[in-house]
Coordinates of C-alpha atoms and ligand atoms in Angstrom, one line a residue:
M7 CA 0.0 0.0 0.0
P8 CA 1.4 3.4 -0.8
A9 CA 2.3 5.4 2.2
I10 CA 0.3 8.5 1.2
L11 CA -3.3 7.8 0.1
T12 CA -5.0 11.1 -0.7
V13 CA -5.5 12.2 -4.3
P14 CA -6.8 15.8 -4.5
C15 CA -9.9 16.0 -6.6
R16 CA -9.3 17.9 -9.8
S17 CA -12.8 18.3 -11.0
V18 CA -14.3 21.7 -11.7
S19 CA -18.1 21.5 -11.1
A20 CA -20.5 22.1 -13.9
V21 CA -22.9 24.5 -12.1
I22 CA -20.8 26.4 -9.7
D23 CA -18.2 27.4 -12.4
Q24 CA -15.3 29.8 -12.2
H25 CA -17.6 32.6 -13.2
C26 CA -19.5 32.1 -9.9
H27 CA -16.3 32.1 -7.9
A28 CA -15.1 35.3 -9.7
E29 CA -18.4 37.0 -8.8
R30 CA -18.0 36.1 -5.2
R31 CA -14.5 37.4 -5.1
Q32 CA -15.7 40.7 -6.7
R33 CA -18.4 41.1 -4.0
F34 CA -15.9 40.2 -1.3
L35 CA -13.4 42.7 -2.6
E36 CA -16.0 45.4 -2.5
L37 CA -17.0 44.6 1.1
L38 CA -13.3 44.6 2.2
G39 CA -13.0 48.3 1.6
G40 CA -9.2 48.9 1.8
A41 CA -8.3 45.8 3.8
A42 CA -6.2 43.0 2.2
A43 CA -7.6 39.5 2.9
V44 CA -5.4 36.4 3.5
I45 CA -7.5 33.2 3.1
P46 CA -5.7 29.9 3.6
A47 CA -6.7 26.6 2.2
A48 CA -7.1 23.5 4.4
P49 CA -4.1 21.3 5.1
L50 CA -4.2 17.5 4.8
V51 CA -5.2 16.0 8.2
T52 CA -3.6 12.9 9.7
H53 CA -5.9 10.0 10.3
H54 CA -3.2 7.8 11.9
A55 CA 0.5 7.2 11.4
D56 CA 1.2 8.5 8.0
C57 CA -2.3 8.0 6.5
E58 CA -4.4 11.0 5.9
W59 CA -8.2 11.6 5.8
P60 CA -9.6 12.3 2.4
F61 CA -8.9 16.0 1.7
R62 CA -11.6 18.4 2.7
Q63 CA -11.2 22.0 1.5
N64 CA -11.7 25.0 3.8
S65 CA -15.2 26.3 3.0
D66 CA -14.3 30.0 3.0
F67 CA -11.3 29.3 0.7
W68 CA -13.5 27.1 -1.6
Y69 CA -16.2 29.6 -1.7
L70 CA -13.8 32.2 -3.1
T71 CA -11.5 30.1 -5.3
G72 CA -13.2 26.8 -6.3
F73 CA -9.6 25.4 -5.9
D74 CA -9.5 22.0 -4.3
E75 CA -5.9 21.4 -3.3
P76 CA -4.4 21.6 0.2
D77 CA -1.6 24.0 1.2
A78 CA -2.5 27.1 -0.7
V79 CA -3.2 30.7 0.3
A80 CA -5.4 33.2 -1.5
L81 CA -4.8 36.9 -1.3
L82 CA -7.6 39.4 -2.2
L83 CA -6.0 42.8 -2.5
P84 CA -8.4 45.7 -3.1
H85 CA -5.6 48.2 -2.7
R86 CA -3.8 46.8 -5.8
P87 CA -4.5 47.7 -9.4
E88 CA -6.9 45.7 -11.6
G89 CA -5.2 42.5 -12.7
E90 CA -3.2 42.1 -9.4
R91 CA -6.0 41.7 -6.9
Y92 CA -6.3 37.9 -6.8
V93 CA -3.0 36.2 -5.9
L94 CA -2.8 32.5 -5.2
F95 CA 0.1 30.7 -3.6
V96 CA 0.0 27.0 -4.4
Q97 CA 2.1 23.8 -4.4
P98 CA 4.1 23.9 -7.6
R99 CA 4.1 21.1 -10.2
E100 CA 6.4 18.3 -9.0
P101 CA 6.2 14.9 -10.7
G102 CA 8.0 13.2 -7.9
A103 CA 5.3 14.3 -5.4
E104 CA 2.4 14.1 -7.9
V105 CA 3.1 10.4 -8.5
W106 CA 2.1 9.8 -4.9
T107 CA -0.6 12.3 -4.2
G108 CA -2.1 13.2 -7.6
R109 CA -1.8 15.9 -10.2
R110 CA -1.5 19.5 -9.1
W111 CA -2.6 22.5 -11.1
G112 CA 0.6 24.4 -10.3
T113 CA 1.2 28.1 -10.8
E114 CA 0.5 28.1 -14.5
G115 CA -2.6 25.9 -14.2
V116 CA -4.3 28.1 -11.6
V117 CA -3.8 31.2 -13.8
H118 CA -5.3 29.5 -16.8
H119 CA -8.1 27.6 -15.1
F120 CA -9.0 29.4 -11.9
G121 CA -9.0 33.1 -12.9
V122 CA -5.9 33.8 -10.8
D123 CA -4.2 37.1 -11.6
I124 CA -0.7 36.1 -10.2
A125 CA 0.4 32.7 -8.8
H126 CA 3.5 31.8 -6.8
P127 CA 4.8 28.6 -5.2
L128 CA 3.7 28.4 -1.6
A129 CA 7.3 28.4 -0.5
D130 CA 7.6 32.0 -1.5
L131 CA 4.8 33.2 0.8
P132 CA 7.1 34.3 3.7
T133 CA 9.2 36.5 1.5
L134 CA 6.4 37.9 -0.8
L135 CA 3.5 38.4 1.7
P136 CA 4.8 41.6 3.2
D137 CA 5.0 43.3 -0.2
Y138 CA 1.6 42.2 -1.2
L139 CA 0.1 43.5 2.1
H140 CA 2.0 46.8 1.8
G141 CA -0.4 49.8 1.2
A142 CA -3.5 48.0 2.5
E143 CA -5.5 49.9 5.2
G144 CA -6.0 46.7 7.2
I145 CA -5.5 43.0 7.1
A146 CA -8.4 40.6 7.0
F147 CA -7.3 37.3 8.5
R148 CA -9.0 34.7 10.7
V149 CA -6.8 34.5 13.8
G150 CA -6.6 31.1 15.6
H151 CA -7.4 28.8 12.7
H152 CA -4.4 28.6 10.5
P153 CA -1.3 27.8 12.6
S154 CA 1.2 27.7 9.7
V155 CA 0.0 31.0 8.0
E156 CA -0.8 33.1 11.1
P157 CA 2.9 33.8 12.1
L158 CA 3.6 35.0 8.6
V159 CA 0.7 37.4 8.7
L160 CA 1.5 38.7 12.1
K161 CA 5.2 39.2 11.2
A162 CA 4.2 41.1 8.0
W163 CA 1.8 43.2 10.0
A164 CA 4.3 43.9 12.8
G165 CA 6.9 45.0 10.2
Q166 CA 4.4 47.5 8.7
L167 CA 3.6 48.9 12.2
D168 CA 7.3 49.2 13.0
R169 CA 8.0 51.1 9.7
Q170 CA 4.9 53.3 10.0
P171 CA 6.7 56.3 11.7
R172 CA 9.1 56.5 8.8
V173 CA 7.0 55.6 5.7
G174 CA 3.8 57.2 7.0
S175 CA 1.4 54.4 6.4
A176 CA 0.6 50.9 7.6
A177 CA -2.3 48.5 7.9
L178 CA -3.6 49.7 11.3
A179 CA -6.2 47.0 11.9
L180 CA -6.2 43.3 11.8
V181 CA -9.9 42.5 11.1
A182 CA -11.9 39.4 10.9
P183 CA -12.9 38.4 7.3
C184 CA -15.7 36.2 8.6
P185 CA -18.6 38.7 9.2
L186 CA -18.2 39.9 5.6
L187 CA -17.6 36.6 4.0
H188 CA -20.2 34.7 6.0
R189 CA -22.8 37.3 5.2
L190 CA -22.2 36.5 1.6
R191 CA -22.3 32.7 2.2
L192 CA -25.5 32.9 4.2
Q193 CA -27.4 34.2 1.1
K194 CA -27.4 31.4 -1.5
T195 CA -27.4 32.2 -5.2
P196 CA -29.7 30.3 -7.7
E197 CA -26.7 28.2 -8.6
E198 CA -26.0 27.3 -5.0
L199 CA -29.7 26.4 -4.5
E200 CA -29.4 24.1 -7.4
R201 CA -26.4 22.4 -5.9
L202 CA -28.2 22.1 -2.5
R203 CA -31.2 20.5 -4.3
K204 CA -28.8 18.0 -5.8
A205 CA -27.3 17.1 -2.4
C206 CA -30.7 17.0 -0.8
G207 CA -32.1 14.8 -3.6
I208 CA -29.4 12.2 -3.2
S209 CA -29.7 12.3 0.6
A210 CA -33.5 11.8 0.3
E211 CA -33.1 8.8 -2.0
A212 CA -30.7 7.2 0.5
H213 CA -33.3 7.6 3.3
E214 CA -35.9 5.9 1.2
L215 CA -33.5 3.0 0.5
A216 CA -32.6 2.7 4.2
R217 CA -36.2 2.4 5.3
Q218 CA -36.7 -0.4 2.8
A219 CA -33.6 -2.2 4.0
A220 CA -34.3 -2.0 7.8
A221 CA -35.7 -5.1 9.5
P222 CA -35.5 -6.7 12.9
G223 CA -32.3 -8.7 13.3
G224 CA -30.3 -6.4 10.9
S225 CA -27.7 -4.0 12.2
E226 CA -27.2 -0.3 12.3
R227 CA -24.0 -0.7 10.4
Q228 CA -25.7 -2.4 7.5
I229 CA -28.1 0.5 7.2
Q230 CA -25.2 2.9 7.3
A231 CA -23.7 1.0 4.4
V232 CA -26.9 1.2 2.4
I233 CA -27.0 5.0 2.9
E234 CA -23.3 5.7 2.2
Q235 CA -23.3 3.2 -0.8
H236 CA -26.0 5.3 -2.3
F237 CA -24.1 8.6 -1.7
L238 CA -21.0 7.2 -3.4
S239 CA -22.7 5.5 -6.3
S240 CA -24.6 8.8 -6.9
G241 CA -21.3 10.6 -7.3
A242 CA -21.3 12.4 -4.0
R243 CA -18.0 12.6 -2.0
G244 CA -19.6 10.7 0.8
P245 CA -21.4 11.5 4.0
A246 CA -21.5 15.2 5.0
Y247 CA -21.0 14.3 8.6
G248 CA -20.9 11.1 10.6
S249 CA -24.1 9.2 9.7
I250 CA -26.3 8.6 12.7
V251 CA -28.1 5.3 12.6
A252 CA -29.6 4.8 16.0
G253 CA -32.0 2.1 16.9
G254 CA -34.2 2.4 20.0
D255 CA -32.7 4.2 23.0
N256 CA -29.5 4.9 21.0
A257 CA -31.6 7.7 19.3
C258 CA -31.6 9.5 22.6
V259 CA -27.9 10.1 22.2
L260 CA -27.9 13.1 19.9
H261 CA -24.5 12.5 18.3
Y262 CA -24.6 8.7 18.3
I263 CA -22.3 7.6 15.4
A264 CA -21.1 4.3 16.7
N265 CA -23.8 2.5 14.6
S266 CA -22.7 -0.7 16.3
D267 CA -26.0 -2.2 17.6
V268 CA -28.5 -4.7 16.2
L269 CA -32.0 -3.6 15.1
R270 CA -34.6 -4.8 17.5
D271 CA -38.2 -5.7 16.8
G272 CA -40.4 -3.1 18.4
D273 CA -37.8 -0.3 18.4
L274 CA -37.7 2.8 16.3
L275 CA -34.8 3.6 14.0
L276 CA -33.6 7.2 13.8
I277 CA -31.4 8.0 10.8
D278 CA -29.7 11.4 10.5
A279 CA -27.6 11.3 7.3
G280 CA -26.8 13.5 4.3
C281 CA -24.3 13.6 1.6
S282 CA -21.7 16.1 0.5
I283 CA -21.5 16.5 -3.2
S284 CA -18.5 17.4 -5.4
D285 CA -18.5 21.1 -4.6
Y286 CA -19.2 20.5 -0.9
Y287 CA -22.9 21.4 -0.8
N288 CA -24.6 19.2 1.8
G289 CA -27.8 17.6 2.6
D290 CA -28.9 17.0 6.2
I291 CA -32.0 14.8 6.8
T292 CA -33.4 12.9 9.7
R293 CA -36.1 10.3 9.5
T294 CA -37.5 8.0 12.2
F295 CA -39.6 4.9 11.6
P296 CA -40.5 1.6 13.3
I297 CA -38.1 -1.2 12.5
N298 CA -40.9 -3.8 12.2
G299 CA -43.2 -1.5 10.2
R300 CA -45.7 -0.7 13.0
F301 CA -45.6 2.1 15.6
S302 CA -46.6 1.2 19.1
G303 CA -49.2 3.5 20.7
E304 CA -46.6 5.5 22.5
Q305 CA -44.3 5.7 19.5
R306 CA -47.1 6.8 17.2
A307 CA -48.3 9.5 19.7
L308 CA -44.8 11.0 19.9
Y309 CA -44.1 10.6 16.2
E310 CA -47.3 12.5 15.2
L311 CA -46.4 15.2 17.7
V312 CA -42.9 15.8 16.3
L313 CA -44.4 15.7 12.8
E314 CA -47.0 18.3 13.7
A315 CA -44.3 20.5 15.3
Q316 CA -42.1 20.1 12.3
N317 CA -44.9 20.9 9.8
A318 CA -45.9 24.0 11.8
A319 CA -42.2 25.1 12.0
I320 CA -41.7 24.7 8.2
A321 CA -44.9 26.7 7.5
S322 CA -43.3 29.6 9.5
V323 CA -40.3 29.7 7.2
K324 CA -40.8 32.7 4.9
P325 CA -39.2 36.0 4.1
G326 CA -39.4 38.4 7.1
G327 CA -39.6 35.5 9.6
T328 CA -36.7 34.5 11.8
A329 CA -34.9 31.2 12.8
E330 CA -36.0 32.2 16.3
E331 CA -39.7 32.1 15.3
V332 CA -39.2 28.7 13.6
H333 CA -37.8 27.3 16.8
A334 CA -40.5 28.9 18.9
T335 CA -43.2 27.5 16.7
A336 CA -41.9 24.0 16.9
L337 CA -41.3 24.3 20.7
R338 CA -44.8 25.5 21.4
V339 CA -46.4 22.6 19.5
L340 CA -44.1 20.1 21.3
V341 CA -44.8 21.4 24.8
E342 CA -48.6 21.6 24.2
G343 CA -48.5 18.0 23.0
L344 CA -46.4 16.8 25.9
L345 CA -48.7 18.5 28.3
D346 CA -51.7 16.6 26.7
L347 CA -49.8 13.3 27.0
G348 CA -48.9 13.9 30.6
L349 CA -45.2 13.9 30.0
L350 CA -45.1 17.5 31.1
A351 CA -47.2 19.4 33.7
G352 CA -48.1 23.1 34.1
Q353 CA -48.9 26.0 31.8
V354 CA -47.4 26.1 28.3
D355 CA -45.9 29.6 28.7
S356 CA -44.3 28.9 32.1
V357 CA -42.9 25.5 31.0
I358 CA -41.3 27.2 28.0
E359 CA -40.0 30.1 30.0
Q360 CA -38.5 27.9 32.7
G361 CA -37.0 25.4 30.2
A362 CA -38.9 22.6 32.0
Y363 CA -39.1 20.6 28.7
R364 CA -35.3 20.3 28.2
H365 CA -35.0 16.8 29.5
L366 CA -37.2 15.8 26.5
Y367 CA -36.1 18.4 23.9
M368 CA -32.6 19.7 24.5
H369 CA -31.5 21.2 21.1
R370 CA -32.5 24.0 18.9
T371 CA -34.8 23.4 15.9
G372 CA -32.3 24.1 13.1
H373 CA -29.3 25.7 11.7
W374 CA -28.1 27.3 8.5
L375 CA -27.1 24.8 5.8
G376 CA -24.7 25.3 2.9
L377 CA -21.0 24.5 2.3
D378 CA -20.8 23.6 6.0
V379 CA -23.5 21.4 7.4
H380 CA -23.8 23.8 10.4
D381 CA -23.3 26.7 8.0
V382 CA -21.9 30.1 8.7
G383 CA -23.8 33.3 9.1
A384 CA -25.2 35.2 12.1
Y385 CA -28.5 34.2 13.8
R386 CA -28.6 37.5 15.7
L387 CA -27.1 40.9 15.1
G388 CA -26.9 42.3 18.6
E389 CA -30.4 42.2 20.0
H390 CA -32.1 41.5 16.7
P391 CA -32.7 38.1 15.2
V392 CA -31.6 38.0 11.6
S393 CA -34.6 38.2 9.2
L394 CA -35.1 35.3 6.8
S395 CA -34.8 36.4 3.2
P396 CA -34.9 34.5 -0.1
G397 CA -31.7 32.4 -0.6
M398 CA -31.2 31.5 3.0
V399 CA -31.4 27.8 3.7
L400 CA -32.0 26.2 7.1
T401 CA -32.8 22.9 8.6
V402 CA -36.0 22.3 10.5
E403 CA -35.4 19.5 12.9
P404 CA -37.5 19.2 16.1
G405 CA -37.3 16.0 18.1
L406 CA -38.2 14.3 21.3
Y407 CA -35.9 12.1 23.3
V408 CA -37.4 10.1 26.2
S409 CA -34.8 8.5 28.4
D410 CA -33.6 8.7 32.0
R411 CA -30.2 10.2 31.1
L412 CA -31.3 13.7 32.3
P413 CA -33.0 14.4 35.6
V414 CA -36.7 15.3 35.4
P415 CA -37.0 19.0 36.5
E416 CA -38.6 19.7 39.8
G417 CA -42.4 19.9 39.4
Q418 CA -42.4 17.8 36.3
P419 CA -43.9 14.2 36.2
A420 CA -41.7 11.1 36.5
I421 CA -41.5 9.4 33.2
E422 CA -43.4 6.1 32.9
E423 CA -41.4 3.2 31.6
R424 CA -43.6 2.7 28.6
W425 CA -42.2 6.0 27.1
K426 CA -38.6 5.4 27.7
G427 CA -36.2 4.5 24.8
I428 CA -38.2 6.5 22.3
G429 CA -36.0 9.0 20.4
I430 CA -37.5 10.8 17.4
R431 CA -36.3 13.6 15.2
I432 CA -37.6 14.7 11.8
E433 CA -35.3 17.0 9.8
D434 CA -35.8 18.7 6.5
D435 CA -33.7 21.3 4.6
V436 CA -35.7 24.4 3.7
A437 CA -34.9 27.2 1.4
V438 CA -36.5 30.6 1.9
R439 CA -38.1 31.7 -1.3
D440 CA -39.6 34.9 -2.6
G441 CA -43.4 34.9 -2.0
S442 CA -44.0 35.9 -5.6
E443 CA -42.3 32.7 -6.8
L444 CA -43.7 30.4 -4.2
A445 CA -46.7 31.6 -2.3
C446 CA -45.7 29.7 0.9
G447 CA -42.4 31.5 1.0
H448 CA -40.2 28.4 1.2
E449 CA -39.2 25.3 -0.7
V450 CA -38.5 22.0 1.1
L451 CA -35.4 20.7 -0.6
T452 CA -35.7 17.3 1.0
A453 CA -39.4 16.7 0.2
A454 CA -38.5 13.4 -1.6
A455 CA -37.8 11.8 1.7
L456 CA -41.2 10.7 2.9
K457 CA -42.3 11.3 6.5
D458 CA -46.1 10.9 6.9
T459 CA -47.0 8.4 9.6
A460 CA -48.5 6.0 7.1
D461 CA -45.4 6.1 4.9
M462 CA -43.2 5.3 7.8
E463 CA -45.2 2.1 8.3
G464 CA -45.2 1.2 4.7
Ligands
LIG9 N1 -26.6 16.1 11.4 C1 -26.3 17.2 12.2 C2 -27.5 18.0 12.5 O1 -28.6 17.6 12.2 O2 -27.3 19.1 12.9
MN10 MN1 -29.1 19.4 11.1
MN11 MN1 -29.0 16.1 10.8

């Protein structure tokens, strides 16, 4: 076996083409004002010994460059003249290395294929960086995330500050690129929505296959294999995150990824899995169904409650709404239902205010989705929740988890044994759409994954 396994992917996607990346860079350059941005690529990450994980590009770097090799650094330089504003440092062509790790585009390749103005070998970064940053009003760099690049940026910046009394100018501020960049990433373009539809479509198909494959006596791992086989055979890179295949009480462990148990007659199976496609857009779907094809009375009651909460929450996704309202909508339906079932006691408002439901529902109802599964972008700006607007994509994923792992809050009823071991989550990916295009104000990207009670028993 060769000692180094990873082959960088050289494909350039059909829908998100270089034109899209160039537009993003232009918008980012405008937002930067006079600050020069330093955006590093991801490094290869060791799995064990000298074997590495498959390469996963840094999402900010990918968003701006579409370049899928490790060990590169992009400079966006609004203070430089046209034709010198996009500089990329890359690993140079080197047949002796490429025969182990795959073809590289090299400095000439990135100029011809990736719209780069000027390219250099990465080894030249320490000597050239100070000159490129010279004349910028600030330096936009994410401190704390890029240990090999950070000392170079700080050294270049320190040099400028030292010389400022003599030369009269220096980048006075080190600023975070993230608020600017992540504001752009939060708002998906039509091309990005198309890619998310693709990721969600493959993910939904996998869930349908998984439900057909599940039966008492099988194993969680076999179902994981069905799902991930479909991701790969559909051309996706693989799972977007560790697939959760959780039978029975395992579903009450939110990040259960061991997938090492058998599937038991009478249990539910919770599957939280989604794929990552070639340009890193992700699906994130959860479905829960009875392994033997029939809900018990308790399972059905809780499943229908979570489904009602999720449908109400999805209906609240529209321009002008907020992620906070989506959560509040789901939470109120869940708490009202739990009060009716006797799993909670008291008045709905005070149960919510006191958080007296958190032993049964301990997470939020969703997150932004995009190049990262838990995608970037603010949920609040100071006191104000961010308003939903067309192009934003979020998950809607209420759940209920009945176990004795967490103590029952004072004043709340003890949980009868018949409810325990039931963990249910239903998760869809939802794009906010202009009301003039879609009257409901949203599009459920994962609608191909069935979720009605009768379908879960089919
Ligand atoms: N699969 C991760 C999540 O649902 O947030
Ligand atoms: Mn999610
Ligand atoms: Mn999920």
